[in-house]
Coordinates of C-alpha atoms in Angstrom, one line a residue:
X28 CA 4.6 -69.6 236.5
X29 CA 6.8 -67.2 235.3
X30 CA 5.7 -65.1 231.9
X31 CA 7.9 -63.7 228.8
X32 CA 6.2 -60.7 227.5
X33 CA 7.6 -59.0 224.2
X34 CA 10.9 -60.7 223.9
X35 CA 13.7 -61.9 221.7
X36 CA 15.4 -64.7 221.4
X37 CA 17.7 -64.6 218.7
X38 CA 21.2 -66.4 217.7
X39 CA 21.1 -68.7 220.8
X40 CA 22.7 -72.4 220.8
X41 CA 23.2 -75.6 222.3
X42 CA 24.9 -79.0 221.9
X43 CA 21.6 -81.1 222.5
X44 CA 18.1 -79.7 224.0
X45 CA 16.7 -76.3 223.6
X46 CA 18.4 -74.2 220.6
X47 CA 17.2 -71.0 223.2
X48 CA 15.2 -72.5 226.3
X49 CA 15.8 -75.7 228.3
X50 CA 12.9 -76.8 230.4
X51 CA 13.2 -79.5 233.1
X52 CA 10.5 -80.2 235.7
X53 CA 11.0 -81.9 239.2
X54 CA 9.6 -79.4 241.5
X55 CA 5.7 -80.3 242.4
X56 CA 5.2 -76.3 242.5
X57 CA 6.3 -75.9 239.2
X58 CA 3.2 -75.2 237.1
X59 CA 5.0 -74.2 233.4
X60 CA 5.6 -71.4 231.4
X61 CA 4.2 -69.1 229.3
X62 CA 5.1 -66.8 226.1
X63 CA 3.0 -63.8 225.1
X64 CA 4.0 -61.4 221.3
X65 CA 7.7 -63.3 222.1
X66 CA 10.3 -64.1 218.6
X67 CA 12.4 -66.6 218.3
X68 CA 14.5 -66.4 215.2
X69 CA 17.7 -68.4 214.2
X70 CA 18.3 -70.5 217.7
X71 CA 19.8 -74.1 217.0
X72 CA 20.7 -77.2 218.3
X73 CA 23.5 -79.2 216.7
X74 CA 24.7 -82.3 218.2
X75 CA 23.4 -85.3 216.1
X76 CA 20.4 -85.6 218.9
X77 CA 19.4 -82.4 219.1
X78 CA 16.0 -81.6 220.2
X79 CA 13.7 -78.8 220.3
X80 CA 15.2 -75.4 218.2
X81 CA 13.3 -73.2 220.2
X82 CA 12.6 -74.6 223.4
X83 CA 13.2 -78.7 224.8
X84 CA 10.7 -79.5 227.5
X85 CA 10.6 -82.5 230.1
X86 CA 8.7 -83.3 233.1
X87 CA 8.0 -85.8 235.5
X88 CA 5.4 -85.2 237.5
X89 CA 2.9 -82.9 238.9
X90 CA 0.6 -80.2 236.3
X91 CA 2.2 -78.5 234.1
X92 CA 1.1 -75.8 231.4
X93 CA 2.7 -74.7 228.6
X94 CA 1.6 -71.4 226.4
X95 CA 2.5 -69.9 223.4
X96 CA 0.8 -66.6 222.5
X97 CA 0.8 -64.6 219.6
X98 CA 4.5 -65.3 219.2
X99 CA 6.6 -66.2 215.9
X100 CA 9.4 -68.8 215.3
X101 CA 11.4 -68.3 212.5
X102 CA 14.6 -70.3 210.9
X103 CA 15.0 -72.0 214.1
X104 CA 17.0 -75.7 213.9
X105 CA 17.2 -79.1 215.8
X106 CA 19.1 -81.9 213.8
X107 CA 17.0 -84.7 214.7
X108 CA 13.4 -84.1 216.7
X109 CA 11.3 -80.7 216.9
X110 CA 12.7 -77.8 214.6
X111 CA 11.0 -75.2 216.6
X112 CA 9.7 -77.5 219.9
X113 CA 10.0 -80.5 221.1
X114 CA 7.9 -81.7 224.4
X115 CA 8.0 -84.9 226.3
X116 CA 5.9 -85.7 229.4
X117 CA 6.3 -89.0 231.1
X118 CA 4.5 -89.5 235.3
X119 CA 2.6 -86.3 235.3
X120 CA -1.0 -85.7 236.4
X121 CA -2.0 -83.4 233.2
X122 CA 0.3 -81.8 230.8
X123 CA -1.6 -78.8 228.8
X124 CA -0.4 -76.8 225.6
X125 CA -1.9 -73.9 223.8
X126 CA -0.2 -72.6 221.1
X127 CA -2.4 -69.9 219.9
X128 CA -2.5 -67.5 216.8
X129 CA 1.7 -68.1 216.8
X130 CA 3.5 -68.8 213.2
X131 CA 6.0 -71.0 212.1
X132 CA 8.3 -70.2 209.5
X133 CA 11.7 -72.0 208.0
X134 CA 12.2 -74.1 211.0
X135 CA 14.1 -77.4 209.7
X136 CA 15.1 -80.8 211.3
X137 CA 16.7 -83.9 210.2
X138 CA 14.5 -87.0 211.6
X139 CA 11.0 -86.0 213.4
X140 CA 8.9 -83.3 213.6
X141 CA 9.8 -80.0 211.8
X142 CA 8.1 -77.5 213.8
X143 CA 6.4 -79.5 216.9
X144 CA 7.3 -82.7 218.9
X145 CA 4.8 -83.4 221.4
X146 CA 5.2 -87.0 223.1
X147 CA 4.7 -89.1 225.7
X148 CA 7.5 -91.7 227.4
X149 CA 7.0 -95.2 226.9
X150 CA 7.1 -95.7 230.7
X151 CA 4.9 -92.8 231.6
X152 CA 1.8 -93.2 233.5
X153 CA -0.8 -92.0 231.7
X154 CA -2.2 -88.5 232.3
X155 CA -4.6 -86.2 231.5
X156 CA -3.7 -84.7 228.1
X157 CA -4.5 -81.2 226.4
X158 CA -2.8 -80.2 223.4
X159 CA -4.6 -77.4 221.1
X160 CA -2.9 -75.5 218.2
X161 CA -5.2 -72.7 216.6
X162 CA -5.4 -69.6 214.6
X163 CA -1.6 -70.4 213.9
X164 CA 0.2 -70.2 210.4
X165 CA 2.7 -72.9 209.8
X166 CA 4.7 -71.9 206.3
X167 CA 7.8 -73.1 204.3
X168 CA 9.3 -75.2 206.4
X169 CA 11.3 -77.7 204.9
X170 CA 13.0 -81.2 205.7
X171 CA 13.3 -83.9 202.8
X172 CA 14.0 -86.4 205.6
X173 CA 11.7 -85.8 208.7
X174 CA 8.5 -87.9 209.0
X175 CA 6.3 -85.0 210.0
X176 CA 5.5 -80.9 210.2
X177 CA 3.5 -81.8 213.7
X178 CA 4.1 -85.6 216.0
X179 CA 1.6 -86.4 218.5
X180 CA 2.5 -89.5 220.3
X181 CA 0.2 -90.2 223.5
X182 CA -0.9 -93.3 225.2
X183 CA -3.5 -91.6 227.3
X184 CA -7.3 -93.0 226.8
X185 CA -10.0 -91.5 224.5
X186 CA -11.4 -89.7 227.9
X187 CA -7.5 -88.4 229.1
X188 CA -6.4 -87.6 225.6
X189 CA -7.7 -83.9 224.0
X190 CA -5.9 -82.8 220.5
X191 CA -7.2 -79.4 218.8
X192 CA -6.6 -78.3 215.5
X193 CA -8.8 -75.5 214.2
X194 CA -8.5 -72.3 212.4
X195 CA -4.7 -73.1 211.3
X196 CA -3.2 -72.5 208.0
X197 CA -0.2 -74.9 206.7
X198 CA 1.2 -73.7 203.3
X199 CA 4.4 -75.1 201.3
X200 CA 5.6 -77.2 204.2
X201 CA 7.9 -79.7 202.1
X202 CA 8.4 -83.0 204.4
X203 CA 6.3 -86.7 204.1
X204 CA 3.7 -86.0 206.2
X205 CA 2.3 -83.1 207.7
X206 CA 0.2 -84.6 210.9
X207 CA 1.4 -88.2 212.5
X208 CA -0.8 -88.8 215.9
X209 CA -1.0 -91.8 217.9
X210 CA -3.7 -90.8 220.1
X211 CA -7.6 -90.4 220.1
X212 CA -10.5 -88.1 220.3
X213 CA -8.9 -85.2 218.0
X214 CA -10.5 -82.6 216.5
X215 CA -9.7 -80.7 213.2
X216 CA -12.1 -77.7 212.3
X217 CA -11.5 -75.0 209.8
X218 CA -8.4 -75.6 208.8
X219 CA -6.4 -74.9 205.6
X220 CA -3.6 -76.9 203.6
X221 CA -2.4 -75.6 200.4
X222 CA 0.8 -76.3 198.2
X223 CA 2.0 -78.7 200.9
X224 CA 4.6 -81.3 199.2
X225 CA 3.8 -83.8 201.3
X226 CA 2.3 -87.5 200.5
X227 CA -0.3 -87.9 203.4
X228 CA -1.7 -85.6 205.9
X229 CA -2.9 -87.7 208.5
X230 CA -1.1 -91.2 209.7
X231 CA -1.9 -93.8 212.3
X232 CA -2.2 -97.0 213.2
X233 CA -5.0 -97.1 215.2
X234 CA -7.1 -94.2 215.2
X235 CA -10.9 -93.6 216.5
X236 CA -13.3 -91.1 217.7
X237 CA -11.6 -88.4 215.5
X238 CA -13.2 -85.4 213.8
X239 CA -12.5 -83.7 210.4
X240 CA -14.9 -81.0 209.8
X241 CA -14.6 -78.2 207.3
X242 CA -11.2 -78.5 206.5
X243 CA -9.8 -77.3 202.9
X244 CA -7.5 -79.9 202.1
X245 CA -6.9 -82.6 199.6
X246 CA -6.9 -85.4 202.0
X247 CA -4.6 -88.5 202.2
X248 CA -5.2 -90.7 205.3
X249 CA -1.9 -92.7 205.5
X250 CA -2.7 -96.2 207.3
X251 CA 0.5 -97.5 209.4
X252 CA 2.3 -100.6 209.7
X253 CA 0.0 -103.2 211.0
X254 CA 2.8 -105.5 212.9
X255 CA 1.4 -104.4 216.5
X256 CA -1.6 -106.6 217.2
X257 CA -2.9 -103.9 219.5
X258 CA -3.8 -101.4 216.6
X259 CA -7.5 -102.1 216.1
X260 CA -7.6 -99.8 213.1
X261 CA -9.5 -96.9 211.6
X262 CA -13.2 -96.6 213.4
X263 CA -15.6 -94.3 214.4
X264 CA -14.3 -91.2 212.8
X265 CA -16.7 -88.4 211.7
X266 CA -15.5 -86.5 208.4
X267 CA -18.2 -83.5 207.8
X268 CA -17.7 -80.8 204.5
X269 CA -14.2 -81.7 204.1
X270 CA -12.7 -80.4 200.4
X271 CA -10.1 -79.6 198.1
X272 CA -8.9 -75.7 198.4
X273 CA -9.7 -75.3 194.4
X274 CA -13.2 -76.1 195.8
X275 CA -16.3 -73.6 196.0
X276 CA -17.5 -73.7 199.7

């Protein structure tokens, strides 16, 4: 696994995936990559599908881990999905991302996700699925189009799917929404929203076995289009000392 310590990615782009790092798996001794105090400031991808500002990942198979550390991502740009990074997985055994105490600042896109895509293919088998964002700050940035600050899309079961949110801090994000998911058995802990302009913070179709705990947030739960027969709606969630951040703890 090879590991960027203490570097700079600056001014890089490309015409469609990975504004400064394009990541394509096919090698079964491939096991990902990893980031540690690393900046990435003004890298872009233009073309009118352009993914992932920052870095484009795919894989097909295999484990693979991918890890953001302490790093920074600022003013980076992908017209259409994942200002900063956009991540698909597809016939892979487990797919894993930490992105840990990193911040996110004036990254834009046009369509889907301004800071993180993180999705599955519709023809994937499904794997084992980690994704944990924590102790991060995610700040002013801006898309009056895109759907979403961060979209989760897995079709992994409750027991394959993990999704971590805690001790993150979104402030004056401008887009519609700052959370879309898909998937199951997510946890949000300790986390803060303020002066977002944004009309929901969560949105599914079908979402169960959630947790919202101690969150400071003026909370919108945005119920999807009902036209899939499969979505079996909003159940066995646990919301525990939720509140607005004018609120006294």
């Amino acid at each position: 696994t090879p590991v960027f310590r203490y570097c700079e990615f600056q001014n890089n782009r490309a015409g469609l995936k990975g504004g400064a790092i394009y990541l394509s798996g096919g090698n079964p001794y491939d096991r990902g990559i990893e980031f540690e105090h690393c900046q990435f400031v003004n890298n872009r991808v233009w073309s009118t599908q352009g993914q992932g500002g920052v870095l484009y990942f795919q894989q097909n198979f295999g484990n693979e881990e991918i890890r953001f550390q302490n790093c920074s991502m600022e003013d980076n740009f992908a017209s259409a999905i994942g200002g900063a990074l956009s991540i698909w997985f597809s016939d892979m055994e487990q797919v894993s991302i930490l992105i840990d105490s990193c911040s996110f600042s004036g990254n834009s896109t046009n369509t889907r996700a301004v800071v993180i895509n993180f999705a599955q293919s519709l023809s994937a088998e499904v794997p084992v699925v980690f994704f944990t964002l924590q102790n991060s700050d995610i700040s002013n940035n801006n898309s009056n189009t895109a759907n979403s600050i961060v979209f989760l899309e897995s079709f992994s079961s409750d027991e394959n799917s993990h999704f971590g949110f805690s001790g993150n801090r979104f402030s004056k994000n401008s887009t519609s929404g700052l959370l879309f998911s898909s998937s199951h058995n997510s946890t949000f802990y300790r986390n803060e929203f303020i002066e977002n302009r944004t009309i929901w913070l969560f949105s599914s179709n079908d979402a169960h076995r959630n947790l919202f705990s101690k969150n400071k947030m003026s909370c919108i739960f945005s119920y999807g289009s009902q036209t899939d027969s499969s979505n079996t709606g909003i159940r066995n969630n646990l919301f525990i000392q939720n509140g607005d951040p004018a609120a006294p703890d």
